[in-house]
mmCIF file of C-alpha atoms in Angstrom:
data_model
loop_
_atom_site.group_PDB
_atom_site.id
_atom_site.type_symbol
_atom_site.label_atom_id
_atom_site.label_comp_id
_atom_site.label_asym_id
_atom_site.label_seq_id
_atom_site.Cartn_x
_atom_site.Cartn_y
_atom_site.Cartn_z
ATOM 1 C CA MET Q 1 0.000 0.000 0.000
ATOM 2 C CA MET Q 2 2.818 2.402 0.921
ATOM 3 C CA ARG Q 3 4.631 1.653 -2.329
ATOM 4 C CA PHE Q 4 1.493 2.340 -4.381
ATOM 5 C CA LYS Q 5 0.963 5.647 -2.585
ATOM 6 C CA ASP Q 6 4.585 6.647 -3.161
ATOM 7 C CA PHE Q 7 4.336 5.729 -6.856
ATOM 8 C CA TYR Q 8 1.082 7.663 -7.242
ATOM 9 C CA GLY Q 9 2.582 10.733 -5.556
ATOM 10 C CA ARG Q 10 5.638 10.572 -7.796
ATOM 11 C CA SER Q 11 3.561 10.200 -10.958
ATOM 12 C CA LEU Q 12 1.405 13.147 -9.870
ATOM 13 C CA GLN Q 13 4.551 15.236 -9.389
ATOM 14 C CA MET Q 14 5.740 14.205 -12.855
ATOM 15 C CA GLN Q 15 2.382 15.212 -14.336
ATOM 16 C CA ILE Q 16 2.634 18.641 -12.679
ATOM 17 C CA TYR Q 17 6.179 19.101 -14.028
ATOM 18 C CA PHE Q 18 5.073 17.988 -17.506
ATOM 19 C CA VAL Q 19 2.121 20.404 -17.540
ATOM 20 C CA PHE Q 20 4.337 23.229 -16.267
ATOM 21 C CA TYR Q 21 7.007 22.644 -18.918
ATOM 22 C CA PHE Q 22 4.378 22.180 -21.646
ATOM 23 C CA TRP Q 23 2.654 25.474 -20.782
ATOM 24 C CA SER Q 24 5.914 27.437 -20.483
ATOM 25 C CA GLY Q 25 7.005 26.047 -23.863
ATOM 26 C CA ALA Q 26 3.660 26.878 -25.449
ATOM 27 C CA LEU Q 27 3.734 30.399 -24.020
ATOM 28 C CA TYR Q 28 7.308 30.888 -25.261
ATOM 29 C CA ILE Q 29 6.373 29.716 -28.787
ATOM 30 C CA THR Q 30 3.259 31.930 -28.786
ATOM 31 C CA ARG Q 31 5.222 34.963 -27.607
ATOM 32 C CA PHE Q 32 7.935 34.308 -30.201
ATOM 33 C CA THR Q 33 5.344 34.009 -33.002
ATOM 34 C CA VAL Q 34 3.520 37.156 -31.871
ATOM 35 C CA CYS Q 35 6.812 39.084 -31.735
ATOM 36 C CA ASN Q 36 7.707 37.887 -35.231
ATOM 37 C CA HIS Q 37 4.298 38.934 -36.576
ATOM 38 C CA THR Q 38 4.611 42.347 -34.929
ATOM 39 C CA LEU Q 39 8.100 42.823 -36.379
ATOM 40 C CA CYS Q 40 6.869 41.803 -39.829
ATOM 41 C CA HIS Q 41 3.979 44.271 -39.630
ATOM 42 C CA LEU Q 42 6.318 47.054 -38.481
ATOM 43 C CA LEU Q 43 8.767 46.326 -41.289
ATOM 44 C CA LEU Q 44 5.932 46.244 -43.839
ATOM 45 C CA SER Q 45 4.520 49.550 -42.603
ATOM 46 C CA ILE Q 46 8.013 51.143 -42.722
ATOM 47 C CA HIS Q 47 8.491 49.873 -46.284
ATOM 48 C CA THR Q 48 5.101 51.188 -47.404
ATOM 49 C CA THR Q 49 5.740 54.608 -45.824
ATOM 50 C CA LEU Q 50 9.177 54.786 -47.509
ATOM 51 C CA ASP Q 51 7.596 54.067 -50.890
#
């Protein structure tokens, strides 16, 4: 019984770590994509104003 409880606790901890890393990775990718889009829009607007 003790072993099962220990295993369950450890797996729960692993799940929390996995979710945390997954969300931080997703947020990083989203932020990176948004920044790229913003930079592209800024560059496009600068090019159109120069023309």
